[in-house]
Structure formats: C-alpha cells, structure tokens
C-alpha cells in the first residue's frame, strides 16, 4: 500500500541553523500538508499546499518557514533560523482530491526535530 | 478554535467498550478520527461527513450529530492494540482546503 515517507527521521540542529525536512507524498495525491506536534501536545496545522502554492497557513507558519515542491515527488519544509521552540515532531500529510474535507489525509512517520 | 475531546483519559480492561466525544463550537463539514501510538504517526480510523456518511474501520464506529456539532467514537470489545491517543480532526469545509484542526487527544489504555 502506498505511503507517505519522510526524511530524516530525526534531525538535531543548533539554534539559528537552517533545516530542511523532506517528504514524499503518495504519488497521485494533490494536496499536501505540514503539521507539527510538540512533545505531549496535540497535532497542529502549519500549512497546506496545492497546485504549487500555499493555500492556507497558520499563525505558527511565519516568515521563518517556507515550503516547496522542487520536483514532481518531493515536498519540503524549510525553517530558516531555528529556535528552541521549533523542537517538535513534524508530520507531512497528503490527500488525493481537492475541494472540501471529505478525503482522508495520510500522515507520514514524522521527523523529530531537536534544536539545541 | 480547536475541538474539545472528552474524556481526557480512559482505562479499560480487554473486552470493555469506550466512547470518546469530540465537540466543536463551529459548524463542521467533516470529522476525522486518528489513533496515535507513542512516537508514531497518527493513523486514520474514520471520517464522518456532514449528512451522515461515514467511512472507516470494522470494530470502530462513530456518529456525527450535526445539531450539536459533536462526534462520538465507539470502540467495542477493546483489544490491547487499541491503546493509544485518539485525536479528532475537524474540517470546516468551504475554503479551508482540507485543513484539520485537532482536539487535545484522549489517552486510551487497555489492560489485559
């Protein structure tokens, strides 16, 4: 069964450094998402992406964050200058159709980001 | 605003049943239920759509009360594998592009 994959599984970085988290969504999916989960807390929406542009973003997704689909398969989240509070598990998700919330979002296994 | 889940935690013995509720103050288009085990990604369980359609699992069922904007997840004859944190994700439809706003989670522990 197709699945969303993410790399790396764990990323450790120094405060102020740039990180890029990578995701390969399921191949026929058209909508892509990033969520994050701070340890012990709920999953929080960061951004949705469709047709090569951001369709919606949360307050968390400030100028330090950017997303890109550099080719037909990868979907990346970049944090320009990491802060301690960016430490979290970052999940990528994708779904097949656009227009409403009727379709399942499939989550990747996550990247644990630790900022020291 | 995030949906509110209740209870916050449930402890069961194998074979017992549980109900987890998810309430929203906003009108919802769909509710998505996920289970997450420690250190793992959320796994899809069920979607409930406005109008009553649902798609999901065998031993897990759910309901969606549009008047109350509340969804309930029913876990019957629980197994050890049901342990985990259950999240409901609310979608408001319209121009929300499928964004899910998650509740705070319900921790379910099943003992032998």
PDB file of N, CA and C in Angstrom, chain A residues 43-106:
ATOM      1  N   UNK A  43      -1.639  17.667  17.731  1.00  0.00           N
ATOM      2  CA  UNK A  43      -1.121  17.926  16.397  1.00  0.00           C
ATOM      3  C   UNK A  43      -1.654  19.282  15.926  1.00  0.00           C
ATOM      4  N   UNK A  44      -0.751  20.123  15.408  1.00  0.00           N
ATOM      5  CA  UNK A  44      -1.145  21.486  14.983  1.00  0.00           C
ATOM      6  C   UNK A  44      -0.877  21.666  13.493  1.00  0.00           C
ATOM      7  N   UNK A  45      -1.821  22.251  12.808  1.00  0.00           N
ATOM      8  CA  UNK A  45      -1.696  22.546  11.382  1.00  0.00           C
ATOM      9  C   UNK A  45      -0.679  23.662  11.159  1.00  0.00           C
ATOM     10  N   UNK A  46       0.179  23.473  10.166  1.00  0.00           N
ATOM     11  CA  UNK A  46       1.113  24.534   9.783  1.00  0.00           C
ATOM     12  C   UNK A  46       0.723  25.160   8.445  1.00  0.00           C
ATOM     13  N   UNK A  47       0.595  24.306   7.411  1.00  0.00           N
ATOM     14  CA  UNK A  47       0.410  24.844   6.072  1.00  0.00           C
ATOM     15  C   UNK A  47      -0.205  23.792   5.157  1.00  0.00           C
ATOM     16  N   UNK A  48      -0.986  24.254   4.198  1.00  0.00           N
ATOM     17  CA  UNK A  48      -1.475  23.381   3.136  1.00  0.00           C
ATOM     18  C   UNK A  48      -0.971  23.922   1.801  1.00  0.00           C
ATOM     19  N   UNK A  49      -0.814  23.016   0.831  1.00  0.00           N
ATOM     20  CA  UNK A  49      -0.147  23.349  -0.430  1.00  0.00           C
ATOM     21  C   UNK A  49      -0.867  22.631  -1.543  1.00  0.00           C
ATOM     22  N   UNK A  50      -1.244  23.390  -2.566  1.00  0.00           N
ATOM     23  CA  UNK A  50      -1.945  22.803  -3.696  1.00  0.00           C
ATOM     24  C   UNK A  50      -1.564  23.551  -4.962  1.00  0.00           C
ATOM     25  N   UNK A  51      -1.361  22.839  -6.031  1.00  0.00           N
ATOM     26  CA  UNK A  51      -1.081  23.448  -7.326  1.00  0.00           C
ATOM     27  C   UNK A  51       0.118  24.377  -7.241  1.00  0.00           C
ATOM     28  N   UNK A  52       1.129  23.915  -6.529  1.00  0.00           N
ATOM     29  CA  UNK A  52       2.393  24.626  -6.398  1.00  0.00           C
ATOM     30  C   UNK A  52       2.326  25.948  -5.669  1.00  0.00           C
ATOM     31  N   UNK A  53       1.332  26.102  -4.830  1.00  0.00           N
ATOM     32  CA  UNK A  53       1.324  27.293  -3.996  1.00  0.00           C
ATOM     33  C   UNK A  53       0.644  27.010  -2.657  1.00  0.00           C
ATOM     34  N   UNK A  54       0.976  27.846  -1.681  1.00  0.00           N
ATOM     35  CA  UNK A  54       0.367  27.710  -0.367  1.00  0.00           C
ATOM     36  C   UNK A  54      -1.098  28.088  -0.472  1.00  0.00           C
ATOM     37  N   UNK A  55      -1.988  27.220   0.018  1.00  0.00           N
ATOM     38  CA  UNK A  55      -3.408  27.527   0.010  1.00  0.00           C
ATOM     39  C   UNK A  55      -3.879  28.064   1.359  1.00  0.00           C
ATOM     40  N   UNK A  56      -3.226  27.657   2.413  1.00  0.00           N
ATOM     41  CA  UNK A  56      -3.568  28.176   3.736  1.00  0.00           C
ATOM     42  C   UNK A  56      -2.385  27.968   4.673  1.00  0.00           C
ATOM     43  N   UNK A  57      -2.220  28.883   5.619  1.00  0.00           N
ATOM     44  CA  UNK A  57      -1.165  28.702   6.619  1.00  0.00           C
ATOM     45  C   UNK A  57      -1.651  29.190   7.970  1.00  0.00           C
ATOM     46  N   UNK A  58      -1.050  28.647   9.006  1.00  0.00           N
ATOM     47  CA  UNK A  58      -1.453  29.022  10.357  1.00  0.00           C
ATOM     48  C   UNK A  58      -0.571  30.157  10.853  1.00  0.00           C
ATOM     49  N   UNK A  59      -0.915  30.642  12.050  1.00  0.00           N
ATOM     50  CA  UNK A  59      -0.121  31.725  12.660  1.00  0.00           C
ATOM     51  C   UNK A  59       1.293  31.250  12.975  1.00  0.00           C
ATOM     52  N   UNK A  60       1.443  29.944  13.192  1.00  0.00           N
ATOM     53  CA  UNK A  60       2.766  29.410  13.509  1.00  0.00           C
ATOM     54  C   UNK A  60       3.692  29.570  12.306  1.00  0.00           C
ATOM     55  N   UNK A  61       3.146  29.465  11.135  1.00  0.00           N
ATOM     56  CA  UNK A  61       3.912  29.452   9.883  1.00  0.00           C
ATOM     57  C   UNK A  61       4.288  30.890   9.536  1.00  0.00           C
ATOM     58  N   UNK A  62       5.360  31.387  10.193  1.00  0.00           N
ATOM     59  CA  UNK A  62       5.766  32.780   9.945  1.00  0.00           C
ATOM     60  C   UNK A  62       6.850  32.820   8.869  1.00  0.00           C
ATOM     61  N   UNK A  63       7.519  33.961   8.767  1.00  0.00           N
ATOM     62  CA  UNK A  63       8.495  34.165   7.686  1.00  0.00           C
ATOM     63  C   UNK A  63       9.690  33.232   7.772  1.00  0.00           C
ATOM     64  N   UNK A  64       9.876  32.592   8.907  1.00  0.00           N
ATOM     65  CA  UNK A  64      10.994  31.663   9.051  1.00  0.00           C
ATOM     66  C   UNK A  64      10.729  30.327   8.338  1.00  0.00           C
ATOM     67  N   UNK A  65       9.466  30.094   8.012  1.00  0.00           N
ATOM     68  CA  UNK A  65       9.086  28.831   7.395  1.00  0.00           C
ATOM     69  C   UNK A  65       8.828  29.032   5.907  1.00  0.00           C
ATOM     70  N   UNK A  66       9.150  28.026   5.126  1.00  0.00           N
ATOM     71  CA  UNK A  66       8.764  28.023   3.721  1.00  0.00           C
ATOM     72  C   UNK A  66       8.571  26.582   3.273  1.00  0.00           C
ATOM     73  N   UNK A  67       7.765  26.412   2.238  1.00  0.00           N
ATOM     74  CA  UNK A  67       7.543  25.086   1.679  1.00  0.00           C
ATOM     75  C   UNK A  67       7.795  25.147   0.185  1.00  0.00           C
ATOM     76  N   UNK A  68       8.137  23.991  -0.353  1.00  0.00           N
ATOM     77  CA  UNK A  68       8.465  23.935  -1.765  1.00  0.00           C
ATOM     78  C   UNK A  68       8.190  22.532  -2.276  1.00  0.00           C
ATOM     79  N   UNK A  69       7.824  22.467  -3.540  1.00  0.00           N
ATOM     80  CA  UNK A  69       7.730  21.170  -4.210  1.00  0.00           C
ATOM     81  C   UNK A  69       8.730  21.247  -5.373  1.00  0.00           C
ATOM     82  N   UNK A  70       9.964  20.946  -5.105  1.00  0.00           N
ATOM     83  CA  UNK A  70      11.031  21.203  -6.085  1.00  0.00           C
ATOM     84  C   UNK A  70      10.955  20.336  -7.338  1.00  0.00           C
ATOM     85  N   UNK A  71      10.288  19.180  -7.214  1.00  0.00           N
ATOM     86  CA  UNK A  71      10.137  18.310  -8.380  1.00  0.00           C
ATOM     87  C   UNK A  71       8.783  17.620  -8.246  1.00  0.00           C
ATOM     88  N   UNK A  72       8.546  16.618  -9.046  1.00  0.00           N
ATOM     89  CA  UNK A  72       7.219  16.005  -9.037  1.00  0.00           C
ATOM     90  C   UNK A  72       6.935  15.102  -7.866  1.00  0.00           C
ATOM     91  N   UNK A  73       7.961  14.868  -7.015  1.00  0.00           N
ATOM     92  CA  UNK A  73       7.718  13.906  -5.957  1.00  0.00           C
ATOM     93  C   UNK A  73       7.988  14.450  -4.551  1.00  0.00           C
ATOM     94  N   UNK A  74       8.940  15.346  -4.386  1.00  0.00           N
ATOM     95  CA  UNK A  74       9.292  15.801  -3.043  1.00  0.00           C
ATOM     96  C   UNK A  74       8.491  17.021  -2.618  1.00  0.00           C
ATOM     97  N   UNK A  75       8.304  17.127  -1.319  1.00  0.00           N
ATOM     98  CA  UNK A  75       7.640  18.283  -0.726  1.00  0.00           C
ATOM     99  C   UNK A  75       8.453  18.616   0.515  1.00  0.00           C
ATOM    100  N   UNK A  76       8.986  19.839   0.586  1.00  0.00           N
ATOM    101  CA  UNK A  76       9.919  20.160   1.658  1.00  0.00           C
ATOM    102  C   UNK A  76       9.396  21.288   2.550  1.00  0.00           C
ATOM    103  N   UNK A  77       9.833  21.241   3.792  1.00  0.00           N
ATOM    104  CA  UNK A  77       9.588  22.321   4.751  1.00  0.00           C
ATOM    105  C   UNK A  77      10.942  22.837   5.184  1.00  0.00           C
ATOM    106  N   UNK A  78      11.157  24.136   5.009  1.00  0.00           N
ATOM    107  CA  UNK A  78      12.409  24.744   5.419  1.00  0.00           C
ATOM    108  C   UNK A  78      12.159  25.687   6.588  1.00  0.00           C
ATOM    109  N   UNK A  79      13.002  25.565   7.593  1.00  0.00           N
ATOM    110  CA  UNK A  79      12.990  26.533   8.689  1.00  0.00           C
ATOM    111  C   UNK A  79      14.311  27.274   8.599  1.00  0.00           C
ATOM    112  N   UNK A  80      14.240  28.570   8.362  1.00  0.00           N
ATOM    113  CA  UNK A  80      15.452  29.355   8.039  1.00  0.00           C
ATOM    114  C   UNK A  80      16.402  29.498   9.208  1.00  0.00           C
ATOM    115  N   UNK A  81      15.905  29.853  10.335  1.00  0.00           N
ATOM    116  CA  UNK A  81      16.745  30.097  11.506  1.00  0.00           C
ATOM    117  C   UNK A  81      16.030  29.485  12.702  1.00  0.00           C
ATOM    118  N   UNK A  82      16.423  28.277  13.043  1.00  0.00           N
ATOM    119  CA  UNK A  82      15.667  27.513  14.033  1.00  0.00           C
ATOM    120  C   UNK A  82      15.778  28.122  15.430  1.00  0.00           C
ATOM    121  N   UNK A  83      14.675  27.976  16.173  1.00  0.00           N
ATOM    122  CA  UNK A  83      14.620  28.423  17.567  1.00  0.00           C
ATOM    123  C   UNK A  83      14.369  27.194  18.435  1.00  0.00           C
ATOM    124  N   UNK A  84      14.641  27.346  19.723  1.00  0.00           N
ATOM    125  CA  UNK A  84      14.434  26.230  20.636  1.00  0.00           C
ATOM    126  C   UNK A  84      12.995  25.722  20.565  1.00  0.00           C
ATOM    127  N   UNK A  85      12.057  26.652  20.445  1.00  0.00           N
ATOM    128  CA  UNK A  85      10.640  26.279  20.440  1.00  0.00           C
ATOM    129  C   UNK A  85      10.191  25.594  19.147  1.00  0.00           C
ATOM    130  N   UNK A  86      11.073  25.487  18.176  1.00  0.00           N
ATOM    131  CA  UNK A  86      10.749  24.731  16.959  1.00  0.00           C
ATOM    132  C   UNK A  86      10.932  23.229  17.169  1.00  0.00           C
ATOM    133  N   UNK A  87      11.495  22.857  18.301  1.00  0.00           N
ATOM    134  CA  UNK A  87      11.670  21.432  18.594  1.00  0.00           C
ATOM    135  C   UNK A  87      10.308  20.765  18.669  1.00  0.00           C
ATOM    136  N   UNK A  88      10.102  19.771  17.832  1.00  0.00           N
ATOM    137  CA  UNK A  88       8.790  19.110  17.729  1.00  0.00           C
ATOM    138  C   UNK A  88       8.914  17.953  16.754  1.00  0.00           C
ATOM    139  N   UNK A  89       7.851  17.191  16.653  1.00  0.00           N
ATOM    140  CA  UNK A  89       7.722  16.202  15.584  1.00  0.00           C
ATOM    141  C   UNK A  89       6.968  16.873  14.448  1.00  0.00           C
ATOM    142  N   UNK A  90       7.510  16.792  13.254  1.00  0.00           N
ATOM    143  CA  UNK A  90       6.880  17.403  12.085  1.00  0.00           C
ATOM    144  C   UNK A  90       6.336  16.297  11.187  1.00  0.00           C
ATOM    145  N   UNK A  91       5.048  16.391  10.913  1.00  0.00           N
ATOM    146  CA  UNK A  91       4.394  15.399  10.076  1.00  0.00           C
ATOM    147  C   UNK A  91       4.008  16.014   8.735  1.00  0.00           C
ATOM    148  N   UNK A  92       4.262  15.267   7.702  1.00  0.00           N
ATOM    149  CA  UNK A  92       3.768  15.597   6.373  1.00  0.00           C
ATOM    150  C   UNK A  92       2.529  14.741   6.130  1.00  0.00           C
ATOM    151  N   UNK A  93       1.556  15.290   5.427  1.00  0.00           N
ATOM    152  CA  UNK A  93       0.356  14.513   5.089  1.00  0.00           C
ATOM    153  C   UNK A  93      -0.049  14.852   3.659  1.00  0.00           C
ATOM    154  N   UNK A  94      -0.743  13.922   3.023  1.00  0.00           N
ATOM    155  CA  UNK A  94      -1.241  14.206   1.684  1.00  0.00           C
ATOM    156  C   UNK A  94      -2.620  13.591   1.509  1.00  0.00           C
ATOM    157  N   UNK A  95      -3.366  14.141   0.562  1.00  0.00           N
ATOM    158  CA  UNK A  95      -4.674  13.563   0.240  1.00  0.00           C
ATOM    159  C   UNK A  95      -4.935  13.705  -1.248  1.00  0.00           C
ATOM    160  N   UNK A  96      -5.833  12.835  -1.775  1.00  0.00           N
ATOM    161  CA  UNK A  96      -5.925  12.714  -3.231  1.00  0.00           C
ATOM    162  C   UNK A  96      -6.724  13.775  -3.965  1.00  0.00           C
ATOM    163  N   UNK A  97      -7.752  14.342  -3.347  1.00  0.00           N
ATOM    164  CA  UNK A  97      -8.628  15.228  -4.104  1.00  0.00           C
ATOM    165  C   UNK A  97      -8.628  16.617  -3.505  1.00  0.00           C
ATOM    166  N   UNK A  98      -9.105  17.591  -4.232  1.00  0.00           N
ATOM    167  CA  UNK A  98      -9.216  18.942  -3.687  1.00  0.00           C
ATOM    168  C   UNK A  98     -10.693  19.281  -3.530  1.00  0.00           C
ATOM    169  N   UNK A  99     -10.949  20.300  -2.712  1.00  0.00           N
ATOM    170  CA  UNK A  99     -12.322  20.756  -2.549  1.00  0.00           C
ATOM    171  C   UNK A  99     -13.005  20.125  -1.360  1.00  0.00           C
ATOM    172  N   UNK A 100     -12.799  20.658  -0.194  1.00  0.00           N
ATOM    173  CA  UNK A 100     -13.505  20.160   0.976  1.00  0.00           C
ATOM    174  C   UNK A 100     -12.685  19.179   1.782  1.00  0.00           C
ATOM    175  N   UNK A 101     -13.302  18.623   2.807  1.00  0.00           N
ATOM    176  CA  UNK A 101     -12.545  17.773   3.729  1.00  0.00           C
ATOM    177  C   UNK A 101     -12.995  16.344   3.711  1.00  0.00           C
ATOM    178  N   UNK A 102     -13.450  15.864   2.562  1.00  0.00           N
ATOM    179  CA  UNK A 102     -14.045  14.532   2.559  1.00  0.00           C
ATOM    180  C   UNK A 102     -13.031  13.436   2.407  1.00  0.00           C
ATOM    181  N   UNK A 103     -11.812  13.780   2.092  1.00  0.00           N
ATOM    182  CA  UNK A 103     -10.859  12.725   1.810  1.00  0.00           C
ATOM    183  C   UNK A 103      -9.819  12.587   2.902  1.00  0.00           C
ATOM    184  N   UNK A 104      -9.450  11.352   3.105  1.00  0.00           N
ATOM    185  CA  UNK A 104      -8.511  11.022   4.159  1.00  0.00           C
ATOM    186  C   UNK A 104      -7.170  11.667   3.923  1.00  0.00           C
ATOM    187  N   UNK A 105      -6.608  12.209   4.973  1.00  0.00           N
ATOM    188  CA  UNK A 105      -5.229  12.680   4.926  1.00  0.00           C
ATOM    189  C   UNK A 105      -4.359  11.572   5.479  1.00  0.00           C
ATOM    190  N   UNK A 106      -3.359  11.205   4.714  1.00  0.00           N
ATOM    191  CA  UNK A 106      -2.446  10.154   5.130  1.00  0.00           C
ATOM    192  C   UNK A 106      -1.174  10.798   5.666  1.00  0.00           C
TER     193      UNK A 106
END
